[in-house]
Amino acid sequence: MYLHGTSKVNESGHLEIGGCDTVQLKEEYGTPLYIVDETLVRKRAREYMDAFRASGLKFQVAYASKAFSVTAMCALAEQEGLSLDVVSDGELYTALQAGFPTERIHFHGNNKTPNEIEMALDARIGCFVVDNLIELQMLQAMAGERNQQVNILLRVTPGVEAHTHEYISTGQTDSKFGFDIGNGAALEAIERAVKQPNLKLLGLHSHIGSQIFEVEGFQMAVERVAAFAKEVKSKLNVVFPVVNLGGGFGIRYFEGDTPLQVSQYVKAITDGVKLHFAGIAEELPEIWVEPGRSMVGEAGTTLYTVGAIKNIPGVRKYVSVDGGMTDNPRPALYDSKYEAMLANRANEATEETVSIAGKACESGDMLIWDLDLPQVESGDLLAVSCTGAYNYSMASNYNRIRRPAVVFVQNGESDLVVRRESNEDIVRNDIIPARMSKQTINS
């Protein structure tokens, strides 16, 4: 397993993250356990901020909280000077509970409800990313009733198909997101938006996909958005002070993944802005981006305890752990690949090839196929790397399995930031109708 961030093998032969021995973390917090390398998260945040400062452009780096949204992460983002993207009332509520500055919150989503819009208006968030005409009309009506001025971006699809999984590719024409540039929908939306007295159009938003390992897609998106901005100025005399170019910057999950350095992605974007937006307005636009996975993905490790082991001679050896698709659905959803090691025997040589099975009652609950490990024994600790993004945030209670705890580790200290769910939590919202109570049935 490739060791990211502060991860290393210590003198005891155990995996250590943030100066904390994972064997001791298991004893204190149990498993499954999400472990977040706080030092690496902060390092990534600073890489983005430093790269944009070097460009000389005005900018905002907004953490895409859908990747991993808990109050401690919102607090960390604020400390690092980041803005914050939210896509639901739950994510917005999390940010508000963390005390995140509302003027640095951007609200995304292709189907915002009236209640969500009302909540965001109450909080006076910094910007709505408007995705469709219904939302545009609803936002104007609700803001108008309050006599409230609201900043908006319009999400556009530039017709760029990034080289990524079809489920996480979003910049192409055939997408549920945004106004298409090619068919005239985006121009029509701008015409309508600028006529709304309570909406202030800051600019455009474009996002082409996720887990992208090259800069060509971003460069093409910048070029197409700039060409559209020139068209808008020519036809409507409207210029954009802000251009949001989304996120999607890739990380290393598995051998063969080849992400670029943060500075390379940022330089490609900012160089493209300087080239293609020159002369459209008196000043170059302020550039916003939305890293999520690349901020937290490599910083996360999930720790499991090995339970049952089933060997089918000549076929396969199944090693089952105490988690699975309920805490990491990505292998089932996307056929995602992960690396792993025995955290309690990290120095030992590999002796066998096994497949890691989850505990959910599904044949498809497989975390890793064909993993080389030392001779595995029940009770061993398995550490799966790069689980910081879209693991906790996509976790479920399927089979009424409780979601794991989350700890931040740094400088030899661990802090619990999400408690492990209890069985009481599982049934907390359940209600048995009175007509089904034992007393009613018996009578």
Short mmCIF file of C-alpha atoms in Angstrom, two decimals:
data_model
loop_
_atom_site.label_atom_id
_atom_site.label_comp_id
_atom_site.label_asym_id
_atom_site.label_seq_id
_atom_site.Cartn_x
_atom_site.Cartn_y
_atom_site.Cartn_z
CA MET A 1 0.00 0.00 0.00
CA TYR A 2 1.28 3.44 -0.91
CA LEU A 3 1.72 5.54 2.22
CA HIS A 4 0.20 9.00 1.89
CA GLY A 5 0.84 12.08 4.02
CA THR A 6 2.16 11.34 7.50
CA SER A 7 1.52 7.59 7.24
CA LYS A 8 4.47 5.36 8.03
CA VAL A 9 5.37 2.00 9.55
CA ASN A 10 6.64 2.48 13.10
CA GLU A 11 9.17 0.54 15.16
CA SER A 12 6.48 -1.88 16.29
CA GLY A 13 5.71 -2.80 12.69
CA HIS A 14 2.35 -1.06 12.91
CA LEU A 15 0.86 1.47 10.53
CA GLU A 16 1.09 4.92 12.06
CA ILE A 17 -0.88 7.96 10.87
CA GLY A 18 -0.45 11.46 12.22
CA GLY A 19 1.90 10.06 14.85
CA CYS A 20 -0.83 7.70 16.12
CA ASP A 21 -0.41 3.92 16.14
CA THR A 22 -3.43 2.40 14.39
CA VAL A 23 -3.41 -0.59 16.74
CA GLN A 24 -3.88 1.80 19.64
CA LEU A 25 -6.55 3.72 17.71
CA LYS A 26 -8.45 0.46 17.34
CA GLU A 27 -8.22 -0.18 21.07
CA GLU A 28 -9.52 3.32 21.88
CA TYR A 29 -12.19 3.80 19.23
CA GLY A 30 -13.01 0.36 17.82
CA THR A 31 -13.52 -0.58 14.19
CA PRO A 32 -14.55 0.13 11.54
CA LEU A 33 -12.90 3.52 12.01
CA TYR A 34 -12.37 6.42 9.64
CA ILE A 35 -8.99 8.02 10.32
CA VAL A 36 -8.27 11.46 8.83
CA ASP A 37 -4.71 12.77 8.53
CA GLU A 38 -5.35 16.39 9.49
CA THR A 39 -1.83 17.48 8.51
CA LEU A 40 -2.34 16.24 4.95
CA VAL A 41 -5.74 17.96 4.62
CA ARG A 42 -4.21 21.26 5.69
CA LYS A 43 -1.26 20.72 3.36
CA ARG A 44 -3.59 20.26 0.39
CA ALA A 45 -5.61 23.35 1.31
CA ARG A 46 -2.46 25.43 1.47
CA GLU A 47 -1.23 24.07 -1.85
CA TYR A 48 -4.37 25.40 -3.52
CA MET A 49 -4.19 28.75 -1.79
CA ASP A 50 -0.47 29.17 -2.54
CA ALA A 51 -0.87 28.19 -6.20
CA PHE A 52 -3.61 30.76 -6.74
CA ARG A 53 -1.68 33.47 -4.92
CA ALA A 54 1.22 32.80 -7.28
CA SER A 55 -1.06 33.38 -10.27
CA GLY A 56 -1.77 36.97 -9.30
CA LEU A 57 -5.50 36.53 -9.99
CA LYS A 58 -8.29 37.17 -7.53
CA PHE A 59 -9.67 33.83 -6.35
CA GLN A 60 -11.72 31.74 -3.96
CA VAL A 61 -10.96 28.13 -3.14
CA ALA A 62 -14.20 26.55 -1.95
CA TYR A 63 -14.06 23.14 -0.31
CA ALA A 64 -16.73 20.90 -1.86
CA SER A 65 -18.24 19.58 1.34
CA LYS A 66 -20.15 16.77 -0.38
CA ALA A 67 -16.85 14.86 -0.32
CA PHE A 68 -16.81 14.82 3.49
CA SER A 69 -19.13 17.01 5.52
CA VAL A 70 -18.83 17.13 9.30
CA THR A 71 -18.59 20.14 11.59
CA ALA A 72 -14.88 19.59 12.33
CA MET A 73 -14.09 19.65 8.61
CA CYS A 74 -16.03 22.89 8.21
CA ALA A 75 -14.03 24.37 11.10
CA LEU A 76 -10.78 23.27 9.47
CA ALA A 77 -11.83 24.80 6.15
CA GLU A 78 -12.55 28.11 7.85
CA GLN A 79 -9.17 28.09 9.58
CA GLU A 80 -7.43 27.57 6.23
CA GLY A 81 -9.27 30.48 4.61
CA LEU A 82 -11.39 28.33 2.33
CA SER A 83 -14.92 29.00 1.17
CA LEU A 84 -17.48 26.19 1.30
CA ASP A 85 -19.80 24.53 -1.19
CA VAL A 86 -22.98 22.89 0.05
CA VAL A 87 -25.59 20.94 -1.94
CA SER A 88 -28.38 20.34 0.59
CA ASP A 89 -29.98 21.75 3.71
CA GLY A 90 -28.13 19.09 5.69
CA GLU A 91 -24.74 20.28 4.47
CA LEU A 92 -25.78 23.89 5.00
CA TYR A 93 -26.96 23.09 8.53
CA THR A 94 -23.64 21.36 9.24
CA ALA A 95 -21.76 24.47 8.11
CA LEU A 96 -23.98 26.75 10.20
CA GLN A 97 -23.55 24.54 13.27
CA ALA A 98 -19.80 24.83 12.80
CA GLY A 99 -20.09 28.62 12.72
CA PHE A 100 -18.76 28.85 9.18
CA PRO A 101 -18.91 32.43 7.77
CA THR A 102 -22.10 32.46 5.71
CA GLU A 103 -20.76 34.97 3.18
CA ARG A 104 -18.27 32.30 2.07
CA ILE A 105 -20.93 29.59 1.53
CA HIS A 106 -22.02 28.68 -2.03
CA PHE A 107 -25.19 26.60 -2.54
CA HIS A 108 -25.19 24.10 -5.41
CA GLY A 109 -27.70 21.51 -6.61
CA ASN A 110 -29.94 20.73 -9.56
CA ASN A 111 -33.18 20.57 -7.55
CA LYS A 112 -33.09 22.92 -4.58
CA THR A 113 -36.36 22.81 -2.66
CA PRO A 114 -38.24 25.90 -1.46
CA ASN A 115 -37.34 24.98 2.12
CA GLU A 116 -33.65 24.76 1.24
CA ILE A 117 -33.73 28.11 -0.53
CA GLU A 118 -35.54 29.67 2.41
CA MET A 119 -32.95 28.32 4.82
CA ALA A 120 -30.11 29.69 2.68
CA LEU A 121 -31.81 33.07 2.35
CA ASP A 122 -32.28 33.21 6.12
CA ALA A 123 -28.57 32.53 6.55
CA ARG A 124 -27.68 35.14 3.90
CA ILE A 125 -25.19 32.86 2.19
CA GLY A 126 -22.67 34.30 -0.24
CA CYS A 127 -23.91 32.82 -3.49
CA PHE A 128 -26.42 30.48 -5.13
CA VAL A 129 -25.25 28.44 -8.12
CA VAL A 130 -28.47 28.43 -10.17
CA ASP A 131 -28.99 25.27 -12.18
CA ASN A 132 -32.28 25.78 -14.07
CA LEU A 133 -35.03 28.26 -14.94
CA ILE A 134 -37.43 26.97 -12.29
CA GLU A 135 -34.84 27.67 -9.62
CA LEU A 136 -34.14 31.10 -11.13
CA GLN A 137 -37.83 32.02 -10.95
CA MET A 138 -38.29 30.59 -7.46
CA LEU A 139 -35.22 32.32 -6.09
CA GLN A 140 -36.31 35.70 -7.53
CA ALA A 141 -39.80 35.32 -6.08
CA MET A 142 -38.58 34.33 -2.62
CA ALA A 143 -35.86 36.98 -2.52
CA GLY A 144 -38.35 39.55 -3.79
CA GLU A 145 -40.78 38.80 -0.97
CA ARG A 146 -37.98 39.56 1.48
CA ASN A 147 -36.64 42.56 -0.45
CA GLN A 148 -33.31 40.71 -0.33
CA GLN A 149 -30.46 40.98 -2.86
CA VAL A 150 -28.92 37.62 -3.77
CA ASN A 151 -25.68 36.81 -5.57
CA ILE A 152 -25.91 34.07 -8.18
CA LEU A 153 -23.79 32.15 -10.64
CA LEU A 154 -25.39 30.30 -13.54
CA ARG A 155 -24.16 26.76 -14.02
CA VAL A 156 -23.40 26.03 -17.66
CA THR A 157 -22.37 22.86 -19.46
CA PRO A 158 -19.52 23.67 -21.85
CA GLY A 159 -19.75 20.43 -23.84
CA VAL A 160 -16.49 19.01 -22.48
CA GLU A 161 -16.42 15.29 -21.65
CA ALA A 162 -13.68 14.56 -19.13
CA HIS A 163 -11.91 11.20 -19.13
CA THR A 164 -13.62 9.76 -16.07
CA HIS A 165 -16.38 7.38 -14.99
CA GLU A 166 -19.67 8.07 -16.77
CA TYR A 167 -21.49 8.57 -13.46
CA ILE A 168 -19.16 11.40 -12.40
CA SER A 169 -18.78 13.14 -15.75
CA THR A 170 -20.85 16.33 -15.76
CA GLY A 171 -19.57 18.79 -18.37
CA GLN A 172 -21.04 17.14 -21.47
CA THR A 173 -24.22 18.29 -23.21
CA ASP A 174 -26.22 15.26 -22.02
CA SER A 175 -26.19 16.05 -18.30
CA LYS A 176 -28.81 16.70 -15.63
CA PHE A 177 -26.80 19.73 -14.53
CA GLY A 178 -26.88 23.29 -15.78
CA PHE A 179 -27.68 25.36 -18.88
CA ASP A 180 -26.18 24.11 -22.11
CA ILE A 181 -24.03 26.61 -23.99
CA GLY A 182 -24.36 24.87 -27.35
CA ASN A 183 -28.15 24.87 -27.67
CA GLY A 184 -28.73 28.45 -26.51
CA ALA A 185 -30.15 27.61 -23.07
CA ALA A 186 -27.30 29.38 -21.26
CA LEU A 187 -27.73 32.61 -23.22
CA GLU A 188 -31.48 32.57 -22.55
CA ALA A 189 -30.85 32.06 -18.83
CA ILE A 190 -28.51 35.05 -18.73
CA GLU A 191 -31.09 37.22 -20.51
CA ARG A 192 -33.64 36.28 -17.86
CA ALA A 193 -31.25 36.55 -14.92
CA VAL A 194 -30.12 40.10 -15.61
CA LYS A 195 -33.76 41.25 -15.62
CA GLN A 196 -34.41 39.95 -12.11
CA PRO A 197 -34.28 42.91 -9.69
CA ASN A 198 -33.37 40.86 -6.62
CA LEU A 199 -30.70 38.71 -8.28
CA LYS A 200 -27.15 39.87 -8.92
CA LEU A 201 -25.48 37.79 -11.62
CA LEU A 202 -21.82 37.42 -10.67
CA GLY A 203 -20.87 35.04 -13.46
CA LEU A 204 -20.74 31.47 -14.66
CA HIS A 205 -20.04 28.09 -13.14
CA SER A 206 -18.62 25.12 -15.07
CA HIS A 207 -17.72 21.66 -13.78
CA ILE A 208 -16.61 18.93 -16.18
CA GLY A 209 -16.36 15.87 -13.93
CA SER A 210 -14.35 14.18 -11.19
CA GLN A 211 -11.15 12.20 -10.74
CA ILE A 212 -9.45 13.87 -13.72
CA PHE A 213 -5.75 13.24 -14.31
CA GLU A 214 -4.99 15.68 -17.13
CA VAL A 215 -5.29 19.42 -17.73
CA GLU A 216 -6.61 19.36 -21.29
CA GLY A 217 -10.25 19.11 -20.20
CA PHE A 218 -9.89 22.12 -17.90
CA GLN A 219 -8.09 24.09 -20.60
CA MET A 220 -10.84 23.35 -23.10
CA ALA A 221 -13.52 24.31 -20.57
CA VAL A 222 -11.79 27.65 -19.91
CA GLU A 223 -11.57 28.32 -23.65
CA ARG A 224 -15.25 27.52 -24.24
CA VAL A 225 -16.50 29.49 -21.25
CA ALA A 226 -14.37 32.45 -22.35
CA ALA A 227 -15.75 32.24 -25.89
CA PHE A 228 -19.24 32.23 -24.43
CA ALA A 229 -18.39 35.21 -22.22
CA LYS A 230 -17.31 37.12 -25.34
CA GLU A 231 -20.61 36.23 -27.02
CA VAL A 232 -22.58 37.41 -24.00
CA LYS A 233 -20.74 40.72 -23.94
CA SER A 234 -21.32 41.21 -27.66
CA LYS A 235 -25.02 40.35 -27.61
CA LEU A 236 -26.12 41.51 -24.15
CA ASN A 237 -23.33 43.86 -23.01
CA VAL A 238 -22.97 41.74 -19.86
CA VAL A 239 -19.57 40.90 -18.36
CA PHE A 240 -18.79 38.45 -15.59
CA PRO A 241 -16.69 39.44 -12.57
CA VAL A 242 -16.55 35.78 -11.42
CA VAL A 243 -15.92 32.50 -13.23
CA ASN A 244 -16.16 29.27 -11.26
CA LEU A 245 -14.33 26.40 -12.97
CA GLY A 246 -15.40 23.67 -10.57
CA GLY A 247 -13.27 20.85 -9.28
CA GLY A 248 -12.63 17.26 -10.26
CA PHE A 249 -8.88 17.15 -9.64
CA GLY A 250 -7.77 13.54 -9.39
CA ILE A 251 -6.02 11.64 -6.59
CA ARG A 252 -4.07 8.40 -6.34
CA TYR A 253 -6.27 5.53 -5.18
CA PHE A 254 -4.43 2.67 -6.81
CA GLU A 255 -1.23 1.83 -8.63
CA GLY A 256 -1.49 3.30 -12.11
CA ASP A 257 -3.42 6.42 -11.04
CA THR A 258 -1.40 9.43 -12.18
CA PRO A 259 -2.75 12.66 -10.69
CA LEU A 260 -0.89 15.91 -11.27
CA GLN A 261 0.37 18.25 -8.58
CA VAL A 262 -2.15 20.81 -7.35
CA SER A 263 0.05 23.57 -8.77
CA GLN A 264 -0.11 22.01 -12.25
CA TYR A 265 -3.90 21.97 -12.30
CA VAL A 266 -4.08 25.54 -11.00
CA LYS A 267 -1.46 26.85 -13.43
CA ALA A 268 -3.28 25.32 -16.40
CA ILE A 269 -6.53 26.98 -15.31
CA THR A 270 -5.07 30.38 -14.48
CA ASP A 271 -2.89 30.51 -17.60
CA GLY A 272 -5.97 29.68 -19.66
CA VAL A 273 -7.96 32.46 -17.98
CA LYS A 274 -5.21 34.99 -18.64
CA LEU A 275 -5.06 33.95 -22.29
CA HIS A 276 -8.72 33.56 -23.21
CA PHE A 277 -10.37 36.18 -20.99
CA ALA A 278 -7.93 38.95 -21.90
CA GLY A 279 -9.76 41.96 -23.34
CA ILE A 280 -13.29 40.84 -22.51
CA ALA A 281 -13.53 43.22 -19.57
CA GLU A 282 -11.28 45.80 -17.96
CA GLU A 283 -10.17 43.22 -15.39
CA LEU A 284 -9.75 39.48 -15.54
CA PRO A 285 -12.49 37.66 -13.64
CA GLU A 286 -12.08 36.36 -10.12
CA ILE A 287 -11.56 32.60 -10.36
CA TRP A 288 -13.32 30.17 -8.06
CA VAL A 289 -12.61 26.45 -7.84
CA GLU A 290 -14.15 23.64 -5.78
CA PRO A 291 -11.74 20.88 -4.73
CA GLY A 292 -13.31 18.20 -2.59
CA ARG A 293 -11.86 14.75 -3.24
CA SER A 294 -8.37 16.16 -3.80
CA MET A 295 -8.54 17.99 -0.47
CA VAL A 296 -9.50 15.04 1.73
CA GLY A 297 -9.40 11.79 -0.28
CA GLU A 298 -5.80 10.74 0.29
CA ALA A 299 -5.95 11.89 3.92
CA GLY A 300 -8.50 9.22 4.84
CA THR A 301 -7.83 5.64 5.93
CA THR A 302 -10.46 3.14 7.05
CA LEU A 303 -9.44 0.61 9.67
CA TYR A 304 -11.23 -2.76 9.87
CA THR A 305 -10.93 -5.91 11.97
CA VAL A 306 -10.69 -9.20 10.09
CA GLY A 307 -13.34 -11.74 11.05
CA ALA A 308 -14.35 -14.82 9.06
CA ILE A 309 -12.00 -16.34 6.48
CA LYS A 310 -13.25 -18.69 3.77
CA ASN A 311 -10.82 -20.54 1.52
CA ILE A 312 -12.16 -22.18 -1.65
CA PRO A 313 -9.22 -24.30 -2.92
CA GLY A 314 -8.27 -23.45 -6.46
CA VAL A 315 -10.80 -20.61 -6.59
CA ARG A 316 -10.46 -17.81 -4.05
CA LYS A 317 -9.82 -16.95 -0.42
CA TYR A 318 -12.38 -14.58 1.09
CA VAL A 319 -11.33 -12.43 4.04
CA SER A 320 -14.29 -10.73 5.69
CA VAL A 321 -14.05 -7.48 7.64
CA ASP A 322 -16.43 -5.73 10.03
CA GLY A 323 -17.43 -3.06 7.52
CA GLY A 324 -17.91 -2.93 3.77
CA MET A 325 -20.32 -1.30 1.37
CA THR A 326 -22.13 0.45 4.21
CA ASP A 327 -19.06 2.56 4.97
CA ASN A 328 -17.57 2.48 1.45
CA PRO A 329 -20.08 2.00 -1.38
CA ARG A 330 -17.69 3.17 -4.11
CA PRO A 331 -16.47 -0.30 -5.20
CA ALA A 332 -20.10 -1.41 -5.65
CA LEU A 333 -21.10 1.84 -7.39
CA TYR A 334 -18.09 2.56 -9.57
CA ASP A 335 -15.96 -0.60 -9.43
CA SER A 336 -13.45 1.60 -7.60
CA LYS A 337 -10.03 0.17 -6.79
CA TYR A 338 -8.29 0.53 -3.43
CA GLU A 339 -5.00 -0.44 -1.81
CA ALA A 340 -4.73 -1.96 1.68
CA MET A 341 -2.33 -3.47 4.18
CA LEU A 342 -2.37 -5.31 7.51
CA ALA A 343 -1.96 -2.40 9.89
CA ASN A 344 -0.79 -4.58 12.79
CA ARG A 345 1.77 -6.52 10.68
CA ALA A 346 2.87 -3.86 8.24
CA ASN A 347 6.48 -5.06 7.86
CA GLU A 348 5.69 -8.67 7.01
CA ALA A 349 6.16 -10.01 3.50
CA THR A 350 3.17 -10.95 1.38
CA GLU A 351 2.36 -14.65 1.24
CA GLU A 352 -1.09 -14.95 -0.31
CA THR A 353 -3.67 -13.31 -2.52
CA VAL A 354 -7.06 -12.75 -0.93
CA SER A 355 -10.28 -10.88 -1.61
CA ILE A 356 -11.71 -8.52 1.00
CA ALA A 357 -15.41 -9.04 1.63
CA GLY A 358 -17.75 -6.78 3.55
CA LYS A 359 -20.27 -7.94 6.15
CA ALA A 360 -23.42 -6.73 4.40
CA CYS A 361 -25.79 -9.42 3.18
CA GLU A 362 -24.95 -8.85 -0.50
CA SER A 363 -22.74 -10.90 -2.82
CA GLY A 364 -21.63 -7.60 -4.32
CA ASP A 365 -20.27 -6.32 -1.01
CA MET A 366 -16.62 -6.68 -1.96
CA LEU A 367 -14.11 -4.00 -1.07
CA ILE A 368 -11.03 -5.33 -2.85
CA TRP A 369 -10.50 -8.25 -5.21
CA ASP A 370 -7.10 -9.99 -5.36
CA LEU A 371 -5.09 -8.25 -2.67
CA ASP A 372 -1.60 -9.48 -1.77
CA LEU A 373 -1.11 -9.73 2.00
CA PRO A 374 0.83 -11.72 4.62
CA GLN A 375 -0.94 -14.86 5.82
CA VAL A 376 -4.16 -13.31 7.16
CA GLU A 377 -5.56 -14.30 10.53
CA SER A 378 -8.86 -13.49 12.19
CA GLY A 379 -8.32 -10.48 14.42
CA ASP A 380 -5.82 -8.77 12.12
CA LEU A 381 -6.36 -5.09 11.33
CA LEU A 382 -6.83 -4.12 7.71
CA ALA A 383 -6.15 -0.52 6.68
CA VAL A 384 -7.66 0.67 3.38
CA SER A 385 -6.11 3.88 2.09
CA CYS A 386 -7.61 6.94 0.36
CA THR A 387 -11.06 6.70 1.92
CA GLY A 388 -11.37 10.34 2.95
CA ALA A 389 -13.75 11.36 0.17
CA TYR A 390 -17.19 9.92 -0.59
CA ASN A 391 -16.92 7.22 2.05
CA TYR A 392 -18.32 8.69 5.26
CA SER A 393 -20.50 11.04 3.21
CA MET A 394 -22.04 8.13 1.26
CA ALA A 395 -22.24 5.68 4.16
CA SER A 396 -25.56 4.01 4.92
CA ASN A 397 -27.34 1.92 7.51
CA TYR A 398 -28.08 -0.96 5.15
CA ASN A 399 -28.74 -4.12 7.18
CA ARG A 400 -29.11 -1.61 10.06
CA ILE A 401 -25.34 -1.56 10.33
CA ARG A 402 -24.11 1.37 12.40
CA ARG A 403 -21.93 4.00 10.75
CA PRO A 404 -18.35 4.19 12.06
CA ALA A 405 -16.68 6.83 14.17
CA VAL A 406 -14.35 9.42 12.64
CA VAL A 407 -11.12 10.62 14.23
CA PHE A 408 -8.71 13.37 13.21
CA VAL A 409 -5.06 12.59 13.93
CA GLN A 410 -2.18 15.03 14.11
CA ASN A 411 1.16 15.24 15.96
CA GLY A 412 0.53 12.07 17.96
CA GLU A 413 -2.93 13.12 19.14
CA SER A 414 -6.32 11.82 18.07
CA ASP A 415 -9.62 13.67 18.34
CA LEU A 416 -13.03 12.07 17.96
CA VAL A 417 -15.00 14.24 15.50
CA VAL A 418 -17.94 11.89 14.85
CA ARG A 419 -19.15 9.35 17.42
CA ARG A 420 -19.86 5.79 16.37
CA GLU A 421 -23.57 5.27 15.91
CA SER A 422 -25.32 3.22 18.55
CA ASN A 423 -28.17 0.76 18.19
CA GLU A 424 -30.31 3.42 19.85
CA ASP A 425 -29.39 5.79 17.03
CA ILE A 426 -30.54 3.21 14.50
CA VAL A 427 -34.10 3.11 15.86
CA ARG A 428 -34.24 6.72 17.06
CA ASN A 429 -36.65 7.84 14.31
CA ASP A 430 -38.72 4.64 14.18
CA ILE A 431 -42.39 4.79 15.20
CA ILE A 432 -44.78 1.89 15.81
CA PRO A 433 -48.37 3.02 15.06
CA ALA A 434 -50.76 2.77 18.00
CA ARG A 435 -52.93 0.29 16.09
CA MET A 436 -49.96 -2.09 16.01
CA SER A 437 -49.11 -1.91 19.67
CA LYS A 438 -49.28 -5.18 21.61
CA GLN A 439 -52.00 -3.80 23.87
CA THR A 440 -54.24 -2.90 20.92
CA ILE A 441 -53.68 -6.26 19.20
CA ASN A 442 -54.33 -8.27 22.38
CA SER A 443 -57.56 -6.40 23.07
#
